[in-house]
Amino acid sequence: MSRLGKLLAGWTFRTATPTFEPGEVITAYVSERNGDGLTVRIGDSVIRVEDGEDAAVEDKIRLEVTSFDAANHVGTGDVVEVLGPDV
């Protein structure tokens, strides 16, 4: 193995479109709020949340993914906990 290969061994790059499994709990920031609820963006993936009355834009929330379409990088979720803007 070359020196460069040894140096880069184990390195990976994060994807801009992460995928999620139903039931997975993640922490993210609310990026948009409209009449349909909240929008959370993780990279280019989008999760829509309908039950986020207590959360504001830029609040950090913990949410449970209820569905996710890996081909389109769009899913839905439910708020587990609003962590607030300062957490």
Short mmCIF file of N, CA, C and O in Angstrom, two decimals:
data_model
loop_
_atom_site.label_atom_id
_atom_site.label_comp_id
_atom_site.label_asym_id
_atom_site.label_seq_id
_atom_site.Cartn_x
_atom_site.Cartn_y
_atom_site.Cartn_z
N MET A 1 0.84 -1.17 0.00
CA MET A 1 0.00 0.00 0.00
C MET A 1 0.89 1.24 0.00
O MET A 1 1.86 1.32 0.74
N SER A 2 0.55 2.21 -0.82
CA SER A 2 1.34 3.44 -0.92
C SER A 2 1.15 4.29 0.33
O SER A 2 0.25 4.07 1.13
N ARG A 3 2.02 5.24 0.48
CA ARG A 3 1.91 6.14 1.63
C ARG A 3 0.62 6.94 1.58
O ARG A 3 -0.02 7.15 2.60
N LEU A 4 0.24 7.37 0.38
CA LEU A 4 -1.02 8.11 0.24
C LEU A 4 -2.20 7.20 0.59
O LEU A 4 -3.13 7.61 1.27
N GLY A 5 -2.14 5.96 0.14
CA GLY A 5 -3.21 5.00 0.46
C GLY A 5 -3.31 4.77 1.96
O GLY A 5 -4.41 4.66 2.51
N LYS A 6 -2.19 4.69 2.63
CA LYS A 6 -2.19 4.52 4.08
C LYS A 6 -2.76 5.75 4.78
O LYS A 6 -3.50 5.65 5.76
N LEU A 7 -2.39 6.92 4.27
CA LEU A 7 -2.87 8.16 4.86
C LEU A 7 -4.39 8.29 4.72
O LEU A 7 -5.08 8.71 5.64
N LEU A 8 -4.92 7.90 3.57
CA LEU A 8 -6.35 8.06 3.30
C LEU A 8 -7.18 6.84 3.68
O LEU A 8 -8.40 6.86 3.51
N ALA A 9 -6.56 5.82 4.23
CA ALA A 9 -7.30 4.61 4.60
C ALA A 9 -8.39 4.93 5.63
O ALA A 9 -8.14 5.59 6.63
N GLY A 10 -9.59 4.47 5.33
CA GLY A 10 -10.70 4.68 6.25
C GLY A 10 -11.43 5.99 6.09
O GLY A 10 -12.45 6.22 6.73
N TRP A 11 -10.95 6.88 5.25
CA TRP A 11 -11.63 8.16 5.05
C TRP A 11 -12.86 7.95 4.18
O TRP A 11 -12.84 7.20 3.20
N THR A 12 -13.92 8.62 4.52
CA THR A 12 -15.13 8.62 3.70
C THR A 12 -15.67 10.04 3.64
O THR A 12 -15.40 10.85 4.52
N PHE A 13 -16.42 10.31 2.61
CA PHE A 13 -17.05 11.61 2.47
C PHE A 13 -18.52 11.48 2.79
O PHE A 13 -19.15 10.48 2.45
N ARG A 14 -19.07 12.50 3.44
CA ARG A 14 -20.51 12.48 3.73
C ARG A 14 -21.25 12.77 2.44
O ARG A 14 -20.81 13.55 1.61
N THR A 15 -22.39 12.15 2.33
CA THR A 15 -23.23 12.40 1.17
C THR A 15 -24.08 13.64 1.40
O THR A 15 -24.42 13.97 2.54
N ALA A 16 -24.45 14.32 0.33
CA ALA A 16 -25.32 15.48 0.43
C ALA A 16 -26.78 15.06 0.56
O ALA A 16 -27.64 15.87 0.86
N THR A 17 -27.05 13.78 0.33
CA THR A 17 -28.43 13.27 0.38
C THR A 17 -28.49 12.05 1.29
O THR A 17 -28.61 10.93 0.82
N PRO A 18 -28.41 12.26 2.61
CA PRO A 18 -28.48 11.11 3.51
C PRO A 18 -29.86 10.45 3.46
O PRO A 18 -30.85 11.09 3.12
N THR A 19 -29.89 9.16 3.76
CA THR A 19 -31.15 8.42 3.81
C THR A 19 -31.43 8.03 5.25
O THR A 19 -30.52 7.92 6.07
N PHE A 20 -32.71 7.83 5.55
CA PHE A 20 -33.13 7.51 6.90
C PHE A 20 -34.10 6.34 6.87
O PHE A 20 -34.79 6.12 5.88
N GLU A 21 -34.17 5.62 7.96
CA GLU A 21 -35.08 4.48 8.10
C GLU A 21 -36.26 4.88 8.97
O GLU A 21 -36.09 5.62 9.94
N PRO A 22 -37.46 4.40 8.66
CA PRO A 22 -38.60 4.66 9.55
C PRO A 22 -38.29 4.17 10.96
O PRO A 22 -37.71 3.11 11.15
N GLY A 23 -38.64 4.99 11.94
CA GLY A 23 -38.35 4.68 13.33
C GLY A 23 -37.05 5.29 13.83
O GLY A 23 -36.81 5.36 15.03
N GLU A 24 -36.21 5.74 12.93
CA GLU A 24 -34.94 6.36 13.30
C GLU A 24 -35.21 7.73 13.92
O GLU A 24 -36.02 8.51 13.43
N VAL A 25 -34.55 8.04 15.04
CA VAL A 25 -34.70 9.33 15.71
C VAL A 25 -33.46 10.16 15.40
O VAL A 25 -32.34 9.71 15.62
N ILE A 26 -33.69 11.37 14.88
CA ILE A 26 -32.58 12.24 14.52
C ILE A 26 -32.78 13.62 15.15
O ILE A 26 -33.88 13.97 15.57
N THR A 27 -31.70 14.38 15.22
CA THR A 27 -31.74 15.74 15.72
C THR A 27 -31.37 16.66 14.57
O THR A 27 -30.37 16.44 13.89
N ALA A 28 -32.19 17.70 14.34
CA ALA A 28 -31.95 18.61 13.23
C ALA A 28 -32.58 19.96 13.53
O ALA A 28 -33.33 20.11 14.49
N TYR A 29 -32.28 20.93 12.68
CA TYR A 29 -32.84 22.27 12.81
C TYR A 29 -34.02 22.45 11.87
O TYR A 29 -33.99 21.97 10.73
N VAL A 30 -35.04 23.17 12.32
CA VAL A 30 -36.18 23.51 11.48
C VAL A 30 -35.72 24.58 10.50
O VAL A 30 -35.18 25.62 10.90
N SER A 31 -35.93 24.35 9.21
CA SER A 31 -35.50 25.32 8.21
C SER A 31 -36.64 26.15 7.66
O SER A 31 -36.41 27.22 7.11
N GLU A 32 -37.88 25.66 7.81
CA GLU A 32 -39.02 26.40 7.25
C GLU A 32 -40.29 26.03 8.01
O GLU A 32 -40.44 24.91 8.47
N ARG A 33 -41.18 27.00 8.12
CA ARG A 33 -42.48 26.76 8.74
C ARG A 33 -43.53 27.38 7.82
O ARG A 33 -43.41 28.52 7.43
N ASN A 34 -44.55 26.58 7.47
CA ASN A 34 -45.62 27.10 6.63
C ASN A 34 -46.95 26.51 7.09
O ASN A 34 -47.00 25.85 8.12
N GLY A 35 -48.00 26.69 6.34
CA GLY A 35 -49.32 26.21 6.73
C GLY A 35 -49.42 24.71 6.85
O GLY A 35 -50.30 24.18 7.54
N ASP A 36 -48.53 23.98 6.21
CA ASP A 36 -48.54 22.51 6.26
C ASP A 36 -47.73 21.95 7.41
O ASP A 36 -47.74 20.75 7.65
N GLY A 37 -46.97 22.77 8.12
CA GLY A 37 -46.15 22.29 9.22
C GLY A 37 -44.72 22.77 9.09
O GLY A 37 -44.46 23.88 8.64
N LEU A 38 -43.79 21.91 9.47
CA LEU A 38 -42.37 22.24 9.47
C LEU A 38 -41.63 21.52 8.35
O LEU A 38 -42.03 20.43 7.96
N THR A 39 -40.55 22.13 7.91
CA THR A 39 -39.64 21.48 6.97
C THR A 39 -38.27 21.42 7.62
O THR A 39 -37.76 22.43 8.11
N VAL A 40 -37.70 20.23 7.63
CA VAL A 40 -36.36 20.01 8.17
C VAL A 40 -35.49 19.54 7.01
O VAL A 40 -35.86 18.61 6.29
N ARG A 41 -34.35 20.17 6.81
CA ARG A 41 -33.44 19.78 5.74
C ARG A 41 -32.14 19.28 6.35
O ARG A 41 -31.56 19.92 7.20
N ILE A 42 -31.73 18.12 5.88
CA ILE A 42 -30.45 17.54 6.26
C ILE A 42 -29.72 17.33 4.95
O ILE A 42 -30.03 16.40 4.21
N GLY A 43 -28.78 18.22 4.64
CA GLY A 43 -28.18 18.19 3.32
C GLY A 43 -29.26 18.53 2.30
O GLY A 43 -30.01 19.48 2.46
N ASP A 44 -29.37 17.71 1.25
CA ASP A 44 -30.42 17.91 0.25
C ASP A 44 -31.64 17.05 0.54
O ASP A 44 -32.60 17.07 -0.23
N SER A 45 -31.64 16.30 1.62
CA SER A 45 -32.81 15.51 2.02
C SER A 45 -33.78 16.39 2.81
O SER A 45 -33.35 17.26 3.57
N VAL A 46 -35.07 16.16 2.61
CA VAL A 46 -36.10 16.97 3.24
C VAL A 46 -37.05 16.07 4.02
O VAL A 46 -37.51 15.05 3.51
N ILE A 47 -37.33 16.46 5.26
CA ILE A 47 -38.31 15.74 6.07
C ILE A 47 -39.38 16.75 6.48
O ILE A 47 -39.07 17.81 7.03
N ARG A 48 -40.62 16.42 6.19
CA ARG A 48 -41.74 17.28 6.53
C ARG A 48 -42.41 16.79 7.81
O ARG A 48 -42.60 15.59 7.99
N VAL A 49 -42.72 17.72 8.69
CA VAL A 49 -43.31 17.41 9.99
C VAL A 49 -44.60 18.21 10.14
O VAL A 49 -44.59 19.43 10.00
N GLU A 50 -45.71 17.52 10.40
CA GLU A 50 -46.99 18.20 10.53
C GLU A 50 -47.31 18.66 11.94
O GLU A 50 -48.07 19.59 12.13
N ASP A 51 -46.76 18.01 12.96
CA ASP A 51 -47.18 18.26 14.35
C ASP A 51 -46.20 19.11 15.15
O ASP A 51 -46.03 18.91 16.34
N GLY A 52 -45.59 20.10 14.55
CA GLY A 52 -44.56 20.87 15.25
C GLY A 52 -45.01 22.23 15.71
O GLY A 52 -44.33 23.22 15.47
N GLU A 53 -46.16 22.32 16.38
CA GLU A 53 -46.70 23.62 16.79
C GLU A 53 -45.75 24.40 17.70
O GLU A 53 -45.73 25.62 17.69
N ASP A 54 -45.00 23.71 18.54
CA ASP A 54 -44.15 24.38 19.52
C ASP A 54 -42.79 24.80 18.96
O ASP A 54 -42.05 25.49 19.64
N ALA A 55 -42.46 24.39 17.76
CA ALA A 55 -41.14 24.67 17.20
C ALA A 55 -41.18 25.87 16.27
O ALA A 55 -42.16 26.08 15.55
N ALA A 56 -40.12 26.65 16.28
CA ALA A 56 -39.99 27.81 15.40
C ALA A 56 -38.85 27.56 14.42
O ALA A 56 -38.04 26.63 14.61
N VAL A 57 -38.77 28.38 13.41
CA VAL A 57 -37.66 28.29 12.46
C VAL A 57 -36.35 28.47 13.21
O VAL A 57 -36.24 29.32 14.09
N GLU A 58 -35.37 27.66 12.89
CA GLU A 58 -34.03 27.62 13.49
C GLU A 58 -34.00 26.95 14.86
O GLU A 58 -32.96 26.93 15.51
N ASP A 59 -35.13 26.42 15.34
CA ASP A 59 -35.11 25.62 16.57
C ASP A 59 -34.52 24.25 16.27
O ASP A 59 -34.74 23.69 15.19
N LYS A 60 -33.80 23.72 17.22
CA LYS A 60 -33.31 22.35 17.11
C LYS A 60 -34.39 21.43 17.66
O LYS A 60 -34.94 21.70 18.73
N ILE A 61 -34.72 20.38 16.90
CA ILE A 61 -35.73 19.42 17.34
C ILE A 61 -35.20 18.00 17.21
O ILE A 61 -34.27 17.74 16.44
N ARG A 62 -35.76 17.13 18.00
CA ARG A 62 -35.50 15.70 17.88
C ARG A 62 -36.77 15.13 17.24
O ARG A 62 -37.87 15.40 17.70
N LEU A 63 -36.62 14.40 16.13
CA LEU A 63 -37.79 13.88 15.44
C LEU A 63 -37.61 12.42 15.08
O LEU A 63 -36.49 11.95 14.92
N GLU A 64 -38.74 11.73 14.98
CA GLU A 64 -38.75 10.33 14.57
C GLU A 64 -39.22 10.27 13.13
O GLU A 64 -40.27 10.79 12.78
N VAL A 65 -38.43 9.65 12.28
CA VAL A 65 -38.77 9.49 10.87
C VAL A 65 -39.88 8.46 10.76
O VAL A 65 -39.75 7.35 11.27
N THR A 66 -40.98 8.83 10.09
CA THR A 66 -42.10 7.89 9.93
C THR A 66 -42.09 7.25 8.55
O THR A 66 -42.54 6.12 8.39
N SER A 67 -41.58 7.97 7.55
CA SER A 67 -41.42 7.40 6.21
C SER A 67 -40.30 8.15 5.50
O SER A 67 -40.03 9.31 5.81
N PHE A 68 -39.66 7.47 4.53
CA PHE A 68 -38.60 8.13 3.78
C PHE A 68 -38.45 7.46 2.43
O PHE A 68 -38.33 6.24 2.34
N ASP A 69 -38.49 8.27 1.37
CA ASP A 69 -38.30 7.80 0.01
C ASP A 69 -36.86 8.09 -0.39
O ASP A 69 -36.50 9.24 -0.66
N ALA A 70 -36.03 7.05 -0.43
CA ALA A 70 -34.60 7.22 -0.70
C ALA A 70 -34.34 7.68 -2.13
O ALA A 70 -33.33 8.34 -2.38
N ALA A 71 -35.23 7.37 -3.06
CA ALA A 71 -35.03 7.78 -4.45
C ALA A 71 -35.20 9.30 -4.62
O ALA A 71 -34.48 9.93 -5.38
N ASN A 72 -36.16 9.87 -3.90
CA ASN A 72 -36.42 11.31 -4.01
C ASN A 72 -35.87 12.11 -2.84
O ASN A 72 -35.95 13.35 -2.84
N HIS A 73 -35.36 11.43 -1.81
CA HIS A 73 -34.77 12.07 -0.62
C HIS A 73 -35.77 12.96 0.10
O HIS A 73 -35.46 14.06 0.52
N VAL A 74 -37.01 12.45 0.24
CA VAL A 74 -38.09 13.17 0.91
C VAL A 74 -38.75 12.22 1.89
O VAL A 74 -38.98 11.05 1.57
N GLY A 75 -39.07 12.73 3.08
CA GLY A 75 -39.73 11.88 4.07
C GLY A 75 -40.65 12.68 4.97
O GLY A 75 -40.82 13.89 4.82
N THR A 76 -41.24 11.97 5.92
CA THR A 76 -42.10 12.58 6.92
C THR A 76 -41.62 12.16 8.29
O THR A 76 -40.94 11.14 8.44
N GLY A 77 -41.99 12.95 9.30
CA GLY A 77 -41.59 12.63 10.66
C GLY A 77 -42.50 13.25 11.67
O GLY A 77 -43.37 14.06 11.35
N ASP A 78 -42.30 12.87 12.93
CA ASP A 78 -43.05 13.40 14.06
C ASP A 78 -42.07 13.97 15.07
O ASP A 78 -41.03 13.37 15.34
N VAL A 79 -42.43 15.11 15.65
CA VAL A 79 -41.58 15.73 16.67
C VAL A 79 -41.59 14.89 17.93
O VAL A 79 -42.64 14.53 18.43
N VAL A 80 -40.42 14.55 18.43
CA VAL A 80 -40.27 13.85 19.70
C VAL A 80 -40.06 14.87 20.81
O VAL A 80 -40.65 14.78 21.87
N GLU A 81 -39.22 15.88 20.52
CA GLU A 81 -38.89 16.88 21.54
C GLU A 81 -38.38 18.15 20.85
O GLU A 81 -37.63 18.08 19.88
N VAL A 82 -38.81 19.29 21.35
CA VAL A 82 -38.28 20.57 20.88
C VAL A 82 -37.15 20.94 21.82
O VAL A 82 -37.36 21.12 23.02
N LEU A 83 -35.94 21.04 21.29
CA LEU A 83 -34.78 21.33 22.11
C LEU A 83 -34.53 22.82 22.23
O LEU A 83 -33.81 23.25 23.13
N GLY A 84 -35.08 23.62 21.33
CA GLY A 84 -34.97 25.06 21.40
C GLY A 84 -33.82 25.60 20.59
O GLY A 84 -33.03 24.86 20.02
N PRO A 85 -33.69 26.92 20.57
CA PRO A 85 -32.66 27.56 19.73
C PRO A 85 -31.26 27.55 20.34
O PRO A 85 -30.29 27.67 19.64
N ASP A 86 -31.14 27.39 21.64
CA ASP A 86 -29.84 27.52 22.30
C ASP A 86 -29.18 26.22 22.65
O ASP A 86 -28.18 26.20 23.36
N VAL A 87 -29.73 25.08 22.21
CA VAL A 87 -29.18 23.81 22.62
C VAL A 87 -28.19 23.32 21.60
O VAL A 87 -28.34 23.43 20.45
#
